mmCIF file of C-alpha atoms in Angstrom:
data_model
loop_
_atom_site.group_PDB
_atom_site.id
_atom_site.type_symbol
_atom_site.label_atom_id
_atom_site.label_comp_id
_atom_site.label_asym_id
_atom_site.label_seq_id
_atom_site.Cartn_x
_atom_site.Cartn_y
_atom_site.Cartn_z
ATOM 1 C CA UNK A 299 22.241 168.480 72.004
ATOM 2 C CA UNK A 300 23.639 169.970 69.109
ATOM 3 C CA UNK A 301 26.869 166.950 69.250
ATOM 4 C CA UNK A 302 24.210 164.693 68.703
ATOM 5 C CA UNK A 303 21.712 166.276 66.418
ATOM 6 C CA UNK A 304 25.164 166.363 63.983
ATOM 7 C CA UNK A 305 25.591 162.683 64.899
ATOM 8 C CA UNK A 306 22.179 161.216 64.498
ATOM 9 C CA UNK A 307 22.981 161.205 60.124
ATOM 10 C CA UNK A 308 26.503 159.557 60.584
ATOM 11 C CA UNK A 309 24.691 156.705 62.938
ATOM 12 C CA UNK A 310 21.171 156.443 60.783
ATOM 13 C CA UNK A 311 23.295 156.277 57.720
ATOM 14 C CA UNK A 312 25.885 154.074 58.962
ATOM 15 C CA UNK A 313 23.756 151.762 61.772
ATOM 16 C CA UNK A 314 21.266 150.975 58.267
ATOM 17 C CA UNK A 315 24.126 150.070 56.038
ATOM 18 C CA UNK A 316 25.288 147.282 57.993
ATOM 19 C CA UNK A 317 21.972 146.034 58.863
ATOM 20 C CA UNK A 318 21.511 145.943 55.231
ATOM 21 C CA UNK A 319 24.798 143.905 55.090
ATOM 22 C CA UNK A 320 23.985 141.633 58.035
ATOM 23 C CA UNK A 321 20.612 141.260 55.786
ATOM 24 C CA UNK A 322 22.154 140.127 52.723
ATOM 25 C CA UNK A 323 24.370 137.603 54.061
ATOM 26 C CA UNK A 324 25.566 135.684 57.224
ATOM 27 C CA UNK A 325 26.712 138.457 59.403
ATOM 28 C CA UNK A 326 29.800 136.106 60.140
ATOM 29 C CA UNK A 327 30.673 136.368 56.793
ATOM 30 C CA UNK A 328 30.123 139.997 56.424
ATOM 31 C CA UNK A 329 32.468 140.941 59.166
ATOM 32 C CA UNK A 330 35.398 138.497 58.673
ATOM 33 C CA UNK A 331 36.955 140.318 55.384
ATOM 34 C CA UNK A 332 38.603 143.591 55.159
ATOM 35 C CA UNK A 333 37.953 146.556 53.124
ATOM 36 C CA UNK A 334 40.699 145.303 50.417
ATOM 37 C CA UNK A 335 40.029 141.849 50.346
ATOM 38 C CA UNK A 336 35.653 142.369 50.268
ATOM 39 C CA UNK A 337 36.507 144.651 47.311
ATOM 40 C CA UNK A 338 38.848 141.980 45.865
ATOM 41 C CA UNK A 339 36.111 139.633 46.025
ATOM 42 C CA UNK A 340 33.550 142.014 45.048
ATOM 43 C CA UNK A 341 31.856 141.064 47.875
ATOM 44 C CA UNK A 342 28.842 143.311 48.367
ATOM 45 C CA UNK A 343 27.381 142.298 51.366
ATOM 46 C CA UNK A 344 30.767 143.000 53.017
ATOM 47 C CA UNK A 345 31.307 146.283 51.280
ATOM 48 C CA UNK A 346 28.018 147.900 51.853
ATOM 49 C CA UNK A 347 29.201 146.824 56.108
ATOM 50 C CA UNK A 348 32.220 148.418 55.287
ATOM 51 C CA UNK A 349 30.524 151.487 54.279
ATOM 52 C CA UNK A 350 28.401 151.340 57.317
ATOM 53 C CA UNK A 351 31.343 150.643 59.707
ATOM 54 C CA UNK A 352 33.182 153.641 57.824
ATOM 55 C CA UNK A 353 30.603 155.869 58.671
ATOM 56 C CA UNK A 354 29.906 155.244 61.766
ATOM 57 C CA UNK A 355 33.684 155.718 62.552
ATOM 58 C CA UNK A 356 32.786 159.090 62.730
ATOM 59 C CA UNK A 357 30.285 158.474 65.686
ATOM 60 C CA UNK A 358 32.430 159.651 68.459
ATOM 61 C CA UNK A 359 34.429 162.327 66.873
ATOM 62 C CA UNK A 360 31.798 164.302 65.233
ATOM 63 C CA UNK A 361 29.595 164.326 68.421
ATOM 64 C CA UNK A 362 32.525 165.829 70.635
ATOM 65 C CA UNK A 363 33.660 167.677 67.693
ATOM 66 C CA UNK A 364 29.843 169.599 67.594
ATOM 67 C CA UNK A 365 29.943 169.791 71.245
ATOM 68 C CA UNK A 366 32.738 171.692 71.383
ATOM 69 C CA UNK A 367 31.769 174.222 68.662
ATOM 70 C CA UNK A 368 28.552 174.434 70.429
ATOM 71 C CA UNK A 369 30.671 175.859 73.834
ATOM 72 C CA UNK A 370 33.499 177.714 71.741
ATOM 73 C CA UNK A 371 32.417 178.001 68.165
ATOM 74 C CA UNK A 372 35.049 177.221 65.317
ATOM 75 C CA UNK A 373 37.872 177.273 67.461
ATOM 76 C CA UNK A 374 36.593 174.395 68.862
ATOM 77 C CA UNK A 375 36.023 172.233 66.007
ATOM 78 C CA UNK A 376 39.628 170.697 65.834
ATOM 79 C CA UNK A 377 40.192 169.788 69.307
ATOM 80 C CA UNK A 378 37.025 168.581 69.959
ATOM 81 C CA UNK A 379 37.482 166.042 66.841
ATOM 82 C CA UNK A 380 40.605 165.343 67.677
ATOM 83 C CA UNK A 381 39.625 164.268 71.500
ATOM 84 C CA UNK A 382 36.856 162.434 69.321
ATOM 85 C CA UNK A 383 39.222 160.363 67.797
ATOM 86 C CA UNK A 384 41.311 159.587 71.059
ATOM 87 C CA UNK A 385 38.691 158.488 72.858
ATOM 88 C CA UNK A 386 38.118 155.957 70.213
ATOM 89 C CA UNK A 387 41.347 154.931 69.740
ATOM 90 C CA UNK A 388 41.331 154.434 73.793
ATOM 91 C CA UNK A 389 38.676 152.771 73.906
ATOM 92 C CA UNK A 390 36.629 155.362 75.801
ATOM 93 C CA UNK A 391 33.284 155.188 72.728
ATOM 94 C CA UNK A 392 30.983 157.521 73.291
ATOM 95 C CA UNK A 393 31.484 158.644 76.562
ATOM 96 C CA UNK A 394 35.264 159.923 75.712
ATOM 97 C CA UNK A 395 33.931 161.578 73.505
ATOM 98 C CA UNK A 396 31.104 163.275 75.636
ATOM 99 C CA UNK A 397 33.667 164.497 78.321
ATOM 100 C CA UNK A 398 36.555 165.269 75.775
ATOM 101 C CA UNK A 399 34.119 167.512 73.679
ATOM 102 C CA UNK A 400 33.377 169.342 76.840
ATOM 103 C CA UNK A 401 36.870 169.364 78.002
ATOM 104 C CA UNK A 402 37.783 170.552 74.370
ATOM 105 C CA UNK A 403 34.899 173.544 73.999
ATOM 106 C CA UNK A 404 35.558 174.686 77.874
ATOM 107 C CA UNK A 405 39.242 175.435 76.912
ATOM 108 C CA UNK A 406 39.253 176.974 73.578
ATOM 109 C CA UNK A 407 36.003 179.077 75.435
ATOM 110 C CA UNK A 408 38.486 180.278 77.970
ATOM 111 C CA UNK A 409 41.314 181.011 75.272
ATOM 112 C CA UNK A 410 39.296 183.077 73.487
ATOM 113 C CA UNK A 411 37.920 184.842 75.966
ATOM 114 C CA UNK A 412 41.149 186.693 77.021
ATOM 115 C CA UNK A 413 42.268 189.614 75.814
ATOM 116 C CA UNK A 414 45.234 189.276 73.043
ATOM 117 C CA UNK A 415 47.491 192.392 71.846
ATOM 118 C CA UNK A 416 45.627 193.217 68.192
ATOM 119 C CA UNK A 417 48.095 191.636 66.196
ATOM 120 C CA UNK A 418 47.321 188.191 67.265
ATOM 121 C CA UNK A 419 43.512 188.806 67.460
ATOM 122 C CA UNK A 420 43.241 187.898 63.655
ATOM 123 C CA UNK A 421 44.949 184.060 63.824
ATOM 124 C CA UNK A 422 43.328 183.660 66.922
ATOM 125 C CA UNK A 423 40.487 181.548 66.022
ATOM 126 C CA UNK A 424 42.037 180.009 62.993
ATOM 127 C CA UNK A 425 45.663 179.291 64.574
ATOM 128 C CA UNK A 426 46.444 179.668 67.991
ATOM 129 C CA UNK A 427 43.553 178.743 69.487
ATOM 130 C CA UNK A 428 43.129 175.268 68.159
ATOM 131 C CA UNK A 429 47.103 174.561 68.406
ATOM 132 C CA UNK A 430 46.810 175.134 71.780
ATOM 133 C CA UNK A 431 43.014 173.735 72.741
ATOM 134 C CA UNK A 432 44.252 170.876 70.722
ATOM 135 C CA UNK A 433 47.423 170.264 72.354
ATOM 136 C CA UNK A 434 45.715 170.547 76.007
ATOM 137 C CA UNK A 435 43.081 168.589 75.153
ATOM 138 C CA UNK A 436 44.770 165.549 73.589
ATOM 139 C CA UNK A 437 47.113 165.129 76.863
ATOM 140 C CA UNK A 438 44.716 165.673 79.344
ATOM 141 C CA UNK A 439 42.973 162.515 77.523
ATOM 142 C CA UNK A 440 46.069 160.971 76.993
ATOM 143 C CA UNK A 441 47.022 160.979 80.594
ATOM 144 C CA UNK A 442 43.816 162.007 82.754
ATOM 145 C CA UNK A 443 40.644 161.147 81.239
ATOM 146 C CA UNK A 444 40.869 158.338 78.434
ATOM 147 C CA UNK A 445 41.959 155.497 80.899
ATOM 148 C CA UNK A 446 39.423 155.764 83.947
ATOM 149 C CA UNK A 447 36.562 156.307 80.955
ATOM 150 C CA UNK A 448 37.590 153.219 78.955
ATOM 151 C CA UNK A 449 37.507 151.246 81.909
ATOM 152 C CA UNK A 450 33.905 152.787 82.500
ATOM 153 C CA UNK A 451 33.076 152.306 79.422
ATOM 154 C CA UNK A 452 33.774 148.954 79.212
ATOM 155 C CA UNK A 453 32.414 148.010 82.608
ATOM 156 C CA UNK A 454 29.087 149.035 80.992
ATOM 157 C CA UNK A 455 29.405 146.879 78.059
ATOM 158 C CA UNK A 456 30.736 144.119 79.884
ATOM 159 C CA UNK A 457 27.197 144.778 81.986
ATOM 160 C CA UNK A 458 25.267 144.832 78.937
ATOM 161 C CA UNK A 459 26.308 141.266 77.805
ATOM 162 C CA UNK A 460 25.505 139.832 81.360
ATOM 163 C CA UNK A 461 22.581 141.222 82.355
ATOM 164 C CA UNK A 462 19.899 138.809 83.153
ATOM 165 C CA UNK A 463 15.995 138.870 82.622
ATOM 166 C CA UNK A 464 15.534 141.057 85.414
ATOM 167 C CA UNK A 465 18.219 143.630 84.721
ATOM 168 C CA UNK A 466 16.752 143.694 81.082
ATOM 169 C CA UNK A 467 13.343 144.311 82.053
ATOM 170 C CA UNK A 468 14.774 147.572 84.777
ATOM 171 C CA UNK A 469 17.174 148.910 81.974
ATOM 172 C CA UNK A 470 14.187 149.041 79.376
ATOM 173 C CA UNK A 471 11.943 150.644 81.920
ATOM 174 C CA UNK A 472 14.805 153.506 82.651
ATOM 175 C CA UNK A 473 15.208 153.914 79.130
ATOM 176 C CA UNK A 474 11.610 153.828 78.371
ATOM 177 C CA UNK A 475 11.103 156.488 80.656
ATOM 178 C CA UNK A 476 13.916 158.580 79.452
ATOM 179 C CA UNK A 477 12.477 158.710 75.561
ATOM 180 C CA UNK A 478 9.273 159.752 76.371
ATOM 181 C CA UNK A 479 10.019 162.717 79.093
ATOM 182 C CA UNK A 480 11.459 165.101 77.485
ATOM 183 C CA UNK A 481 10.538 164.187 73.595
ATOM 184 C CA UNK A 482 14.160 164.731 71.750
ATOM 185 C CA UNK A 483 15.278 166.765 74.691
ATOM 186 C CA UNK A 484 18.662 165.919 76.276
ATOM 187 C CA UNK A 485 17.279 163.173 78.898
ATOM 188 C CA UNK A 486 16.117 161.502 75.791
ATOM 189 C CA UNK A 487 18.790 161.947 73.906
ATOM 190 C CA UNK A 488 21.165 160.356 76.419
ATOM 191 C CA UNK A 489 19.128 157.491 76.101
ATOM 192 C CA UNK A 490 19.478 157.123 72.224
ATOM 193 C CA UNK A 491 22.770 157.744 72.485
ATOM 194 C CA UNK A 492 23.647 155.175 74.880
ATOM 195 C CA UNK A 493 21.892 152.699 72.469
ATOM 196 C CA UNK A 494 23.133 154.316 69.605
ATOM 197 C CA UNK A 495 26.765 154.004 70.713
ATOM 198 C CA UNK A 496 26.506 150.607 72.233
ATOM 199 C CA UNK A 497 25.829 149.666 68.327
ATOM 200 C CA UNK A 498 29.373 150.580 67.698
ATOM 201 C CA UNK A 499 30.512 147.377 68.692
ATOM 202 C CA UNK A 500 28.990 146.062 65.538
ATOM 203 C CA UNK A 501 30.444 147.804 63.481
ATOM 204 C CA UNK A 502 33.818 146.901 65.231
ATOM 205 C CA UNK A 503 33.027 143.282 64.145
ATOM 206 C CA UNK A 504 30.278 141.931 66.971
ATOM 207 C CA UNK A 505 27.671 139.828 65.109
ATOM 208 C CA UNK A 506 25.247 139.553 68.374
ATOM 209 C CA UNK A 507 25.030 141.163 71.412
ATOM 210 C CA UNK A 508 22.650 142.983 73.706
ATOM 211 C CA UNK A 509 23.328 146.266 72.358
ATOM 212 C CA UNK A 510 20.974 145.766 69.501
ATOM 213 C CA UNK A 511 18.224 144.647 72.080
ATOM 214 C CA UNK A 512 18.941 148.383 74.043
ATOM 215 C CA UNK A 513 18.312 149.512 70.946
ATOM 216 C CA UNK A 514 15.656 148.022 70.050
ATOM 217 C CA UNK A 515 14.222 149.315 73.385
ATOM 218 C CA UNK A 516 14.991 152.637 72.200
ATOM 219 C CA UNK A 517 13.237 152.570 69.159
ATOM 220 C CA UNK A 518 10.013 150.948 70.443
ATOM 221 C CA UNK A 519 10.040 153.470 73.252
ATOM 222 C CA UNK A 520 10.429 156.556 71.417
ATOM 223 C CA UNK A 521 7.317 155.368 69.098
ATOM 224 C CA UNK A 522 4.653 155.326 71.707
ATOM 225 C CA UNK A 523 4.213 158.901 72.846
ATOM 226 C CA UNK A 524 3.287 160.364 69.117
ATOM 227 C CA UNK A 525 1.514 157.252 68.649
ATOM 228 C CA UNK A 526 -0.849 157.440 72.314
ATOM 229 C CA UNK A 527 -2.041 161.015 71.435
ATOM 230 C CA UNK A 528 -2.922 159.956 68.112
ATOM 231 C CA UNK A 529 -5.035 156.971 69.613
ATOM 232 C CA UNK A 530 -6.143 159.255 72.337
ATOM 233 C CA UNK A 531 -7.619 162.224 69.507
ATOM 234 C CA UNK A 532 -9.583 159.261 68.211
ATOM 235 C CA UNK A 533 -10.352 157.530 71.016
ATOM 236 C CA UNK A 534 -12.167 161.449 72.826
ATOM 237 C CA UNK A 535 -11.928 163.716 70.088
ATOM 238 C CA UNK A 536 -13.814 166.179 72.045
ATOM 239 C CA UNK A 537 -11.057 166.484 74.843
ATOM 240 C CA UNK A 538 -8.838 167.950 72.068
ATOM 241 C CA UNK A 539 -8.874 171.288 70.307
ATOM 242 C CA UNK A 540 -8.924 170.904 66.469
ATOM 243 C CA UNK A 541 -5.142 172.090 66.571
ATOM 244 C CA UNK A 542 -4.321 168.553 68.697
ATOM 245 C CA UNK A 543 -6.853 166.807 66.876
ATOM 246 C CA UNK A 544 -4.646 167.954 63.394
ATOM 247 C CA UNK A 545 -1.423 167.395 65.092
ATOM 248 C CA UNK A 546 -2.932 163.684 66.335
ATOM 249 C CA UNK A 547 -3.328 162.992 62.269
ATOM 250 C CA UNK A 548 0.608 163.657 61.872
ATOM 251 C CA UNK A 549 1.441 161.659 64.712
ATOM 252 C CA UNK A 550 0.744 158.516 63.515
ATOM 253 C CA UNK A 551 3.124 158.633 61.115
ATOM 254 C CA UNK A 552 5.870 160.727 63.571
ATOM 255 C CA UNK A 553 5.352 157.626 65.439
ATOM 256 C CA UNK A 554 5.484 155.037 63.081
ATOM 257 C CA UNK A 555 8.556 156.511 61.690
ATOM 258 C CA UNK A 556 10.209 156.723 65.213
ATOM 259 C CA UNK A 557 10.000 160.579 65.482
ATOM 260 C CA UNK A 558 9.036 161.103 69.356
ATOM 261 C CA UNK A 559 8.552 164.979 68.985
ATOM 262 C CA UNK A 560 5.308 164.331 67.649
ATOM 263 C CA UNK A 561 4.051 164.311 70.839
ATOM 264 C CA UNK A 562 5.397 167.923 71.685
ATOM 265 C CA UNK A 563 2.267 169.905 71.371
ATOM 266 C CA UNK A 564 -0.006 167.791 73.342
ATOM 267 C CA UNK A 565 2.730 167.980 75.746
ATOM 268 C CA UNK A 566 3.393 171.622 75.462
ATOM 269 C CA UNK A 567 -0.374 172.442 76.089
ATOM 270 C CA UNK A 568 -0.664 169.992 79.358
ATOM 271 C CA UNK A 569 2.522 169.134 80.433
ATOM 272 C CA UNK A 570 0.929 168.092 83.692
ATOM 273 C CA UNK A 571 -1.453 165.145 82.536
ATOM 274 C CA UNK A 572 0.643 164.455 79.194
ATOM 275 C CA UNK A 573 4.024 163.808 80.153
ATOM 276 C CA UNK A 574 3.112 160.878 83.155
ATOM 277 C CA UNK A 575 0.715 159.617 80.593
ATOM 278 C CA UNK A 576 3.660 159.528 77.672
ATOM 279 C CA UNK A 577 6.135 157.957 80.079
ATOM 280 C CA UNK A 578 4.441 154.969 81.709
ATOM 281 C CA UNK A 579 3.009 153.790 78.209
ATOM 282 C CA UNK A 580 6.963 154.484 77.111
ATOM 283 C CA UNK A 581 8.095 152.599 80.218
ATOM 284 C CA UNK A 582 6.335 149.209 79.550
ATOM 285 C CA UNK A 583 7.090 148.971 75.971
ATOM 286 C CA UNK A 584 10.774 149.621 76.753
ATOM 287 C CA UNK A 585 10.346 146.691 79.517
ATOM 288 C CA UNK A 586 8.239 144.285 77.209
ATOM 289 C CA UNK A 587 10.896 144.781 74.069
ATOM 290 C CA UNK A 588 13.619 143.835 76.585
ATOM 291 C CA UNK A 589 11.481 140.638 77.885
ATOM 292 C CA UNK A 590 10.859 139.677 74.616
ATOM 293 C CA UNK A 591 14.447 140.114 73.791
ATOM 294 C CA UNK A 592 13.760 142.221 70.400
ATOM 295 C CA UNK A 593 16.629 143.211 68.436
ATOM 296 C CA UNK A 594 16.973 146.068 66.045
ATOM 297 C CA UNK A 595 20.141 146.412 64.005
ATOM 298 C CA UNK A 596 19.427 149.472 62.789
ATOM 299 C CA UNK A 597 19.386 152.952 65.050
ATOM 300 C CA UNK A 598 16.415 154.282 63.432
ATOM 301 C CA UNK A 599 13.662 154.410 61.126
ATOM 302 C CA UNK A 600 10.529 152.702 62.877
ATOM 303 C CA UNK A 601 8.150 150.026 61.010
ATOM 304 C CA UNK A 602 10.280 151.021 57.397
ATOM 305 C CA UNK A 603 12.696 148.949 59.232
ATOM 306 C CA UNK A 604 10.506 145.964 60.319
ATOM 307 C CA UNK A 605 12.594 143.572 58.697
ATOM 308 C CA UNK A 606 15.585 144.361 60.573
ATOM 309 C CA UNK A 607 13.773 143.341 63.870
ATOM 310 C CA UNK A 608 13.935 140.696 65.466
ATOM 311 C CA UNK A 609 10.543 138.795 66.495
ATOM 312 C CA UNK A 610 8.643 141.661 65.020
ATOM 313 C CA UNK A 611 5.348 140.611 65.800
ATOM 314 C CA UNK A 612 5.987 140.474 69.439
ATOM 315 C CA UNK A 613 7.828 144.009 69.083
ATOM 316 C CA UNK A 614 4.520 145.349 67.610
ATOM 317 C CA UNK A 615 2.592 144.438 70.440
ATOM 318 C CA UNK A 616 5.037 145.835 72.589
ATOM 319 C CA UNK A 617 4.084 149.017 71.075
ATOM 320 C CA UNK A 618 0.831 148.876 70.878
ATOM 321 C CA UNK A 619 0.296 147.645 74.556
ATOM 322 C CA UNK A 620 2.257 150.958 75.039
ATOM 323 C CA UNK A 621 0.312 153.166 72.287
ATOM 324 C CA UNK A 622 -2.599 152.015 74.207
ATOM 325 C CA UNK A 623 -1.242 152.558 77.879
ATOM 326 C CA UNK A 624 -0.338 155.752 76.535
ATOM 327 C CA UNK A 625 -3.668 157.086 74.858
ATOM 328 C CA UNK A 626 -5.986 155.183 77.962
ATOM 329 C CA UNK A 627 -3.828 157.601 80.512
ATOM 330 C CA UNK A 628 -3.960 160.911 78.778
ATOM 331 C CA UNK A 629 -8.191 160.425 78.003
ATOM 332 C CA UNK A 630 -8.646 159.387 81.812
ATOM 333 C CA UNK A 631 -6.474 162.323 83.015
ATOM 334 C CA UNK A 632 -7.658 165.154 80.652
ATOM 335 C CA UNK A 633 -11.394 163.574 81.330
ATOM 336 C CA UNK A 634 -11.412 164.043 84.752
ATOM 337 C CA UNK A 635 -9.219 167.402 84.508
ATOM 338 C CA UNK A 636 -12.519 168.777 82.131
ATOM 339 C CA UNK A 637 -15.038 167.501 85.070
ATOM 340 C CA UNK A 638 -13.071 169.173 87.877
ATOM 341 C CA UNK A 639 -12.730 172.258 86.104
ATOM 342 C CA UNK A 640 -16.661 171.780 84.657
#
């Protein structure tokens, strides 16, 4: 959690800059120059990409960099970056980075959990530690763990860019239902970071590929819980207290703006009848956007980025065939909850 809560910026900030590239000009274009010779041109399009593929560089080492200070603190920081920034260079993307962070945080946990004779105590955390975290780390990644992942890794893209109609439709359902259980908890967090990271090979040069339909999945998904309890206050105000019916006022714009823990105090207060509800209406928007084939080149930002979807119009009913899934299931389970309990 807290590897990606640090990475969410470098991808919203990075993912939107090369949409806005890909939006200025032929996304062909954009991608063919380098740095030097976009700059030499003055070629904006292809420098604000650059900017976006710059940031978003720092995708895989800041989230095992975070996860590893999140196990061992500081001392963690440096190997954790650095097994970041192997599992890129390997080719392992996001899931290198996953297990190298945790590889990472686990050892420099362990180091500095021994006991030391006083006069090292003080370098510790600021010398020993890392050297040595850092130099464990980076071979067992080397030589253990960056091959076998890379090969995972790519089996999944490879996946991705073959998967037919039907696949689609399962893979947005999964993902669908993995936004909406646990609101911004780690099962939906996996989720946006597997879409999230799969936009990486964009900003490696890709100009079209499934990813951005994942994504897009993703997005959609994570919109409908905030927005079904909103439509559900106003559909039966009177099942709500006038907390939720205040919190349902918020949530349309949580939702619109692709912030699913809107929905966390309606699902705090009746997990029960709330959560199922949240999921299925989650579960066929993720499967319609996939259908559709909806793309989003952007990893967040809801309808403010409407013009970086693809086929909006049948993305919008995608969510609001969910929003109304959603809403329809929470008033006809907390309806007949109140008459049982009446």
């Amino acid at each position: 959690m807290t590897g990606v809560s640090y990475m969410i910026p470098f991808v919203a900030a990075g993912g939107i800059l090369i949409a806005i590239g890909f939006m200025l000009h032929d996304p062909v274009d954009v991608v063919k120059p380098s740095l030097q010779e976009a700059l030499d041109a003055n070629n904006i399009p292809a420098l604000i990409f650059r900017l976006g593929a710059t940031a978003f560089g720092f995708l895989v080492p800041v989230l095992a960099g975070y996860i590893a200070f999140a196990i061992a603190d500081r001392p963690g920081l440096v190997p954790g970056f650095v097994a970041g920034s192997l599992a890129s260079a390997l080719g392992a993307g996001y899931l290198g980075g996953l297990v190298g962070g945790l590889i990472a945080g686990l050892i420099a946990k362990w180091i500095a959990d021994q006991n030391v004779p006083s006069a090292l105590r003080s370098i510790m955390p600021i010398v020993v530690n890392p050297l040595i975290t850092t130099l464990l780390t980076g071979f067992i990644m080397l030589y253990i763990v960056g091959k076998p992942v890379a090969s995972a890794n790519k089996g999944l893209t490879d996946w991705l860019a073959g998967m037919g109609t039907a696949s689609a439709v399962v893979l947005g359902i999964v993902v669908g239902l993995m936004m909406a259980f646990d609101m911004g908890g780690p099962v939906n967090k996996v989720a946006y970071t597997f879409a999230a990271g799969g936009l990486a090979n964009v900003a490696a040069g890709a100009t079209s590929a499934k990813e951005w339909t994942v994504m897009a999945a993703v997005m959609a998904a994570g919109m409908t819980p905030p927005l079904g309890v909103a439509l559900a206050t106003v559909l039966r105000p009177k099942l709500f207290t006038e907390s939720e019916r205040e919190n349902g006022k918020a949530a349309w714009l949580l939702g619109a703006s692709f912030i699913t823990e809107g929905a966390i105090p309606f699902a705090a207060a009746d997990p029960l009848r709330v959560i199922p509800s949240l999921m299925a209406g989650s579960a066929v928007t993720g499967a319609m956007v996939m259908a559709f084939g909806n793309t989003l080149r952007a990893p967040h930002g809801g309808i403010w980025v409407i013009s970086l979807i693809g086929s909006p119009l049948t993305y919008l009913i995608a969510i609001a065939v969910g929003t109304a899934i959603t809403a329809a299931a929470v008033v006809a389970l907390k309806a007949s909850g109140s008459k049982a309990s009446a």
